[in-house]
Amino acid sequence: MAAIFAVTLPFFALVAAGYWAAARHLLPGSAIPGLNTFVLFFALPCMLFRFGQSTPLLQLLNPAVLGVYLLAAALVVGFTIALTLSARVGMKDASFGALVAAFPNSGFMGVPLLVGVMGPAAAGPVICTILADMLVTSSVCLGLAQAGGAGAAGGRAAAWRALRGALSNPLPWSIALGAAAGVSGLALPGPVQAIVNMLANAASPVALFTIGAVLWRSGDPAHRAVDIPDHATPPPPPTPLAAIVPVAAVKLLLHPLLVLLLGASARQMGVPLSDFQLTALALTAALPSASNVSLLAERYGADNGRVARIILVTTVLAFFSFTGLASLLGVQPAG
């Protein structure tokens, strides 16, 4: 376990550094959207393009990996909504709770962390999960959140709007372009490849630092009061732990357990899923919740404070739970 801790510690330390810098106002709040833009539109697409370019297409779109992961995500979404839906937590907030329970931080954290722990071959399964979560899981949850009382037709329309929003995200397209370049054997001109490499190399540290800053910003009461005229109404009180801990437990414990059980069952039925792929999927599911869910909750008028605190709790606890699971699964750090 000490060897795994040695690999995971720098990743979570960079998240903590971003949180500390924002909390101490060394990083102005106005700079955080700029960091997000750099990571989302420049650095991370280049990193995913490079992995897509060097990873066989069947590993990027592996049917066995996608099937097991999507089934686990569907069960997590359904269970979390059933667990949290109440008079206090309506369908919109329950749907965002389900999204935060089923959507790991596979883009900003998962690819570099899993590659660091398991080696470059882990990029294929992790990229599969990114595509599944961005195009399917998030679309379904956003559709449920927006449907409200509009019925089935309204739910379908809302899900379609969510899917169109996912397709405007540069990450799936960067993966697709990288895969196309790899299949065709197309090589970028030397200076262009050098630019891609420079941006890709910046993705991991800046993305992890940005996660911490975004977590601080999302949980800052002053930020949540910015849009209230003259601050006439105080920011909402902190969400009680009883509304946070169950969803965090689903994310960090139930989600990877479901992936392992479904993967083992699929293998018993003859589905071609290797030990390596199943381990990579389980560790991806054990990652903390994706930080961008907080931004989505804010955009769609859900309880962003609750979502932000769930993300913060899972990010803190995942340092221990992720490392423990990796050790239980017998992972030996690459290199």
Tab-separated table of N, CA and C in Angstrom, residues 51-127:
chain	number	residue	atom	x	y	z
A	51	PHE	N	-3.695	10.398	-26.092
A	51	PHE	CA	-4.024	9.030	-25.689
A	51	PHE	C	-4.869	8.336	-26.758
A	52	GLY	N	-5.820	9.084	-27.345
A	52	GLY	CA	-6.641	8.500	-28.399
A	52	GLY	C	-5.819	8.104	-29.605
A	53	GLN	N	-4.794	8.881	-29.880
A	53	GLN	CA	-3.925	8.629	-31.023
A	53	GLN	C	-3.091	7.370	-30.817
A	54	SER	N	-2.710	7.092	-29.573
A	54	SER	CA	-1.803	5.983	-29.299
A	54	SER	C	-2.499	4.733	-28.774
A	55	THR	N	-3.830	4.785	-28.598
A	55	THR	CA	-4.568	3.650	-28.055
A	55	THR	C	-5.394	2.994	-29.149
A	56	PRO	N	-5.323	1.667	-29.287
A	56	PRO	CA	-6.145	0.986	-30.302
A	56	PRO	C	-7.624	1.317	-30.150
A	57	LEU	N	-8.314	1.443	-31.280
A	57	LEU	CA	-9.715	1.870	-31.272
A	57	LEU	C	-10.593	0.950	-30.434
A	58	LEU	N	-10.344	-0.364	-30.491
A	58	LEU	CA	-11.178	-1.304	-29.746
A	58	LEU	C	-11.041	-1.101	-28.240
A	59	GLN	N	-9.902	-0.573	-27.801
A	59	GLN	CA	-9.756	-0.282	-26.379
A	59	GLN	C	-10.496	0.992	-25.994
A	60	LEU	N	-10.624	1.931	-26.934
A	60	LEU	CA	-11.347	3.173	-26.653
A	60	LEU	C	-12.848	2.970	-26.661
A	61	LEU	N	-13.327	2.017	-27.469
A	61	LEU	CA	-14.768	1.751	-27.588
A	61	LEU	C	-15.023	0.264	-27.367
A	62	ASN	N	-14.520	-0.258	-26.264
A	62	ASN	CA	-14.660	-1.681	-25.970
A	62	ASN	C	-16.088	-1.983	-25.513
A	63	PRO	N	-16.832	-2.825	-26.246
A	63	PRO	CA	-18.233	-3.084	-25.879
A	63	PRO	C	-18.390	-3.692	-24.487
A	64	ALA	N	-17.480	-4.590	-24.102
A	64	ALA	CA	-17.578	-5.208	-22.783
A	64	ALA	C	-17.380	-4.176	-21.680
A	65	VAL	N	-16.376	-3.328	-21.847
A	65	VAL	CA	-16.106	-2.283	-20.856
A	65	VAL	C	-17.282	-1.319	-20.765
A	66	LEU	N	-17.770	-0.869	-21.913
A	66	LEU	CA	-18.900	0.070	-21.925
A	66	LEU	C	-20.144	-0.552	-21.318
A	67	GLY	N	-20.426	-1.813	-21.652
A	67	GLY	CA	-21.637	-2.464	-21.147
A	67	GLY	C	-21.633	-2.597	-19.637
A	68	VAL	N	-20.530	-3.101	-19.078
A	68	VAL	CA	-20.443	-3.269	-17.626
A	68	VAL	C	-20.518	-1.920	-16.926
A	69	TYR	N	-19.791	-0.945	-17.446
A	69	TYR	CA	-19.747	0.359	-16.777
A	69	TYR	C	-21.103	1.063	-16.836
A	70	LEU	N	-21.758	1.034	-17.989
A	70	LEU	CA	-23.057	1.709	-18.116
A	70	LEU	C	-24.128	1.038	-17.263
A	71	LEU	N	-24.089	-0.293	-17.167
A	71	LEU	CA	-25.065	-0.979	-16.318
A	71	LEU	C	-24.856	-0.595	-14.856
A	72	ALA	N	-23.600	-0.541	-14.423
A	72	ALA	CA	-23.326	-0.111	-13.049
A	72	ALA	C	-23.798	1.319	-12.821
A	73	ALA	N	-23.551	2.202	-13.790
A	73	ALA	CA	-23.989	3.592	-13.654
A	73	ALA	C	-25.507	3.687	-13.559
A	74	ALA	N	-26.215	2.893	-14.365
A	74	ALA	CA	-27.679	2.912	-14.321
A	74	ALA	C	-28.193	2.469	-12.953
A	75	LEU	N	-27.586	1.443	-12.390
A	75	LEU	CA	-27.999	0.970	-11.064
A	75	LEU	C	-27.695	2.019	-9.994
A	76	VAL	N	-26.550	2.677	-10.103
A	76	VAL	CA	-26.203	3.722	-9.134
A	76	VAL	C	-27.191	4.879	-9.225
A	77	VAL	N	-27.523	5.291	-10.443
A	77	VAL	CA	-28.469	6.395	-10.619
A	77	VAL	C	-29.831	6.038	-10.026
A	78	GLY	N	-30.342	4.880	-10.384
A	78	GLY	CA	-31.648	4.477	-9.874
A	78	GLY	C	-31.662	4.338	-8.370
A	79	PHE	N	-30.640	3.707	-7.805
A	79	PHE	CA	-30.580	3.512	-6.355
A	79	PHE	C	-30.465	4.840	-5.620
A	80	THR	N	-29.640	5.754	-6.124
A	80	THR	CA	-29.432	7.033	-5.439
A	80	THR	C	-30.696	7.878	-5.459
A	81	ILE	N	-31.412	7.875	-6.579
A	81	ILE	CA	-32.677	8.623	-6.631
A	81	ILE	C	-33.666	8.030	-5.637
A	82	ALA	N	-33.795	6.704	-5.614
A	82	ALA	CA	-34.718	6.055	-4.671
A	82	ALA	C	-34.309	6.331	-3.228
A	83	LEU	N	-32.995	6.405	-2.966
A	83	LEU	CA	-32.499	6.618	-1.611
A	83	LEU	C	-32.735	8.037	-1.116
A	84	THR	N	-32.641	9.023	-2.010
A	84	THR	CA	-32.624	10.424	-1.575
A	84	THR	C	-33.914	11.188	-1.855
A	85	LEU	N	-34.751	10.699	-2.772
A	85	LEU	CA	-35.969	11.436	-3.117
A	85	LEU	C	-36.886	11.522	-1.901
A	86	SER	N	-37.281	12.748	-1.558
A	86	SER	CA	-38.101	12.961	-0.363
A	86	SER	C	-38.810	14.298	-0.480
A	87	ALA	N	-39.528	14.646	0.562
A	87	ALA	CA	-40.199	15.944	0.572
A	87	ALA	C	-39.171	17.072	0.549
A	88	ARG	N	-38.002	16.859	1.153
A	88	ARG	CA	-36.972	17.892	1.186
A	88	ARG	C	-36.140	17.898	-0.092
A	89	VAL	N	-35.883	16.722	-0.640
A	89	VAL	CA	-35.063	16.584	-1.845
A	89	VAL	C	-35.975	16.206	-3.005
A	90	GLY	N	-36.258	17.168	-3.871
A	90	GLY	CA	-37.125	16.924	-5.010
A	90	GLY	C	-36.405	16.162	-6.117
A	91	MET	N	-37.125	15.964	-7.222
A	91	MET	CA	-36.580	15.162	-8.314
A	91	MET	C	-35.338	15.821	-8.923
A	92	LYS	N	-35.334	17.145	-9.024
A	92	LYS	CA	-34.165	17.811	-9.602
A	92	LYS	C	-32.925	17.556	-8.756
A	93	ASP	N	-33.037	17.769	-7.436
A	93	ASP	CA	-31.878	17.565	-6.572
A	93	ASP	C	-31.518	16.099	-6.441
A	94	ALA	N	-32.526	15.226	-6.450
A	94	ALA	CA	-32.232	13.788	-6.398
A	94	ALA	C	-31.490	13.340	-7.652
A	95	SER	N	-31.847	13.907	-8.797
A	95	SER	CA	-31.175	13.557	-10.052
A	95	SER	C	-29.735	14.043	-10.059
A	96	PHE	N	-29.503	15.243	-9.534
A	96	PHE	CA	-28.121	15.723	-9.461
A	96	PHE	C	-27.328	14.948	-8.414
A	97	GLY	N	-27.999	14.502	-7.349
A	97	GLY	CA	-27.330	13.620	-6.401
A	97	GLY	C	-26.938	12.310	-7.060
A	98	ALA	N	-27.816	11.800	-7.928
A	98	ALA	CA	-27.498	10.567	-8.658
A	98	ALA	C	-26.337	10.785	-9.611
A	99	LEU	N	-26.304	11.946	-10.260
A	99	LEU	CA	-25.206	12.236	-11.186
A	99	LEU	C	-23.880	12.341	-10.441
A	100	VAL	N	-23.897	12.979	-9.293
A	100	VAL	CA	-22.663	13.139	-8.536
A	100	VAL	C	-22.213	11.805	-7.942
A	101	ALA	N	-23.150	10.862	-7.785
A	101	ALA	CA	-22.793	9.534	-7.287
A	101	ALA	C	-22.279	8.623	-8.388
A	102	ALA	N	-22.695	8.853	-9.628
A	102	ALA	CA	-22.357	7.952	-10.729
A	102	ALA	C	-21.257	8.487	-11.639
A	103	PHE	N	-20.926	9.759	-11.531
A	103	PHE	CA	-19.994	10.406	-12.466
A	103	PHE	C	-18.665	10.672	-11.751
A	104	PRO	N	-17.670	9.803	-11.916
A	104	PRO	CA	-16.376	10.055	-11.277
A	104	PRO	C	-15.578	11.117	-12.023
A	105	ASN	N	-14.578	11.623	-11.357
A	105	ASN	CA	-13.742	12.664	-11.952
A	105	ASN	C	-12.708	12.015	-12.874
A	106	SER	N	-13.209	11.334	-13.891
A	106	SER	CA	-12.348	10.546	-14.768
A	106	SER	C	-11.555	11.400	-15.740
A	107	GLY	N	-12.060	12.580	-16.102
A	107	GLY	CA	-11.351	13.437	-17.038
A	107	GLY	C	-10.219	14.193	-16.379
A	108	PHE	N	-10.534	15.043	-15.408
A	108	PHE	CA	-9.522	15.879	-14.774
A	108	PHE	C	-8.543	15.058	-13.939
A	109	MET	N	-9.021	13.982	-13.297
A	109	MET	CA	-8.181	13.221	-12.379
A	109	MET	C	-7.932	11.791	-12.844
A	110	GLY	N	-8.933	11.138	-13.403
A	110	GLY	CA	-8.867	9.702	-13.641
A	110	GLY	C	-7.792	9.276	-14.617
A	111	VAL	N	-7.716	9.950	-15.766
A	111	VAL	CA	-6.741	9.524	-16.775
A	111	VAL	C	-5.318	9.628	-16.238
A	112	PRO	N	-4.885	10.789	-15.731
A	112	PRO	CA	-3.501	10.842	-15.236
A	112	PRO	C	-3.249	9.939	-14.031
A	113	LEU	N	-4.234	9.826	-13.126
A	113	LEU	CA	-4.032	9.009	-11.929
A	113	LEU	C	-3.972	7.526	-12.266
A	114	LEU	N	-4.908	7.042	-13.079
A	114	LEU	CA	-4.914	5.621	-13.438
A	114	LEU	C	-3.698	5.258	-14.272
A	115	VAL	N	-3.289	6.152	-15.168
A	115	VAL	CA	-2.075	5.898	-15.949
A	115	VAL	C	-0.862	5.871	-15.025
A	116	GLY	N	-0.844	6.749	-14.017
A	116	GLY	CA	0.256	6.748	-13.060
A	116	GLY	C	0.296	5.488	-12.221
A	117	VAL	N	-0.873	4.951	-11.877
A	117	VAL	CA	-0.945	3.769	-11.024
A	117	VAL	C	-0.764	2.481	-11.817
A	118	MET	N	-1.387	2.406	-13.007
A	118	MET	CA	-1.438	1.142	-13.742
A	118	MET	C	-0.656	1.150	-15.051
A	119	GLY	N	-0.202	2.309	-15.506
A	119	GLY	CA	0.521	2.376	-16.760
A	119	GLY	C	-0.351	2.882	-17.896
A	120	PRO	N	0.245	3.184	-19.055
A	120	PRO	CA	-0.486	3.777	-20.182
A	120	PRO	C	-1.662	2.938	-20.680
A	121	ALA	N	-1.624	1.621	-20.495
A	121	ALA	CA	-2.715	0.776	-20.982
A	121	ALA	C	-4.037	1.078	-20.285
A	122	ALA	N	-3.979	1.717	-19.109
A	122	ALA	CA	-5.215	2.047	-18.387
A	122	ALA	C	-5.992	3.163	-19.063
A	123	ALA	N	-5.356	3.895	-19.972
A	123	ALA	CA	-6.039	5.020	-20.621
A	123	ALA	C	-7.259	4.553	-21.400
A	124	GLY	N	-7.175	3.401	-22.061
A	124	GLY	CA	-8.301	2.915	-22.864
A	124	GLY	C	-9.576	2.744	-22.061
A	125	PRO	N	-9.572	1.916	-20.976
A	125	PRO	CA	-10.787	1.769	-20.169
A	125	PRO	C	-11.286	3.082	-19.567
A	126	VAL	N	-10.352	3.939	-19.116
A	126	VAL	CA	-10.793	5.207	-18.506
A	126	VAL	C	-11.465	6.095	-19.547
A	127	ILE	N	-10.910	6.148	-20.754
A	127	ILE	CA	-11.522	6.966	-21.802
A	127	ILE	C	-12.893	6.413	-22.168
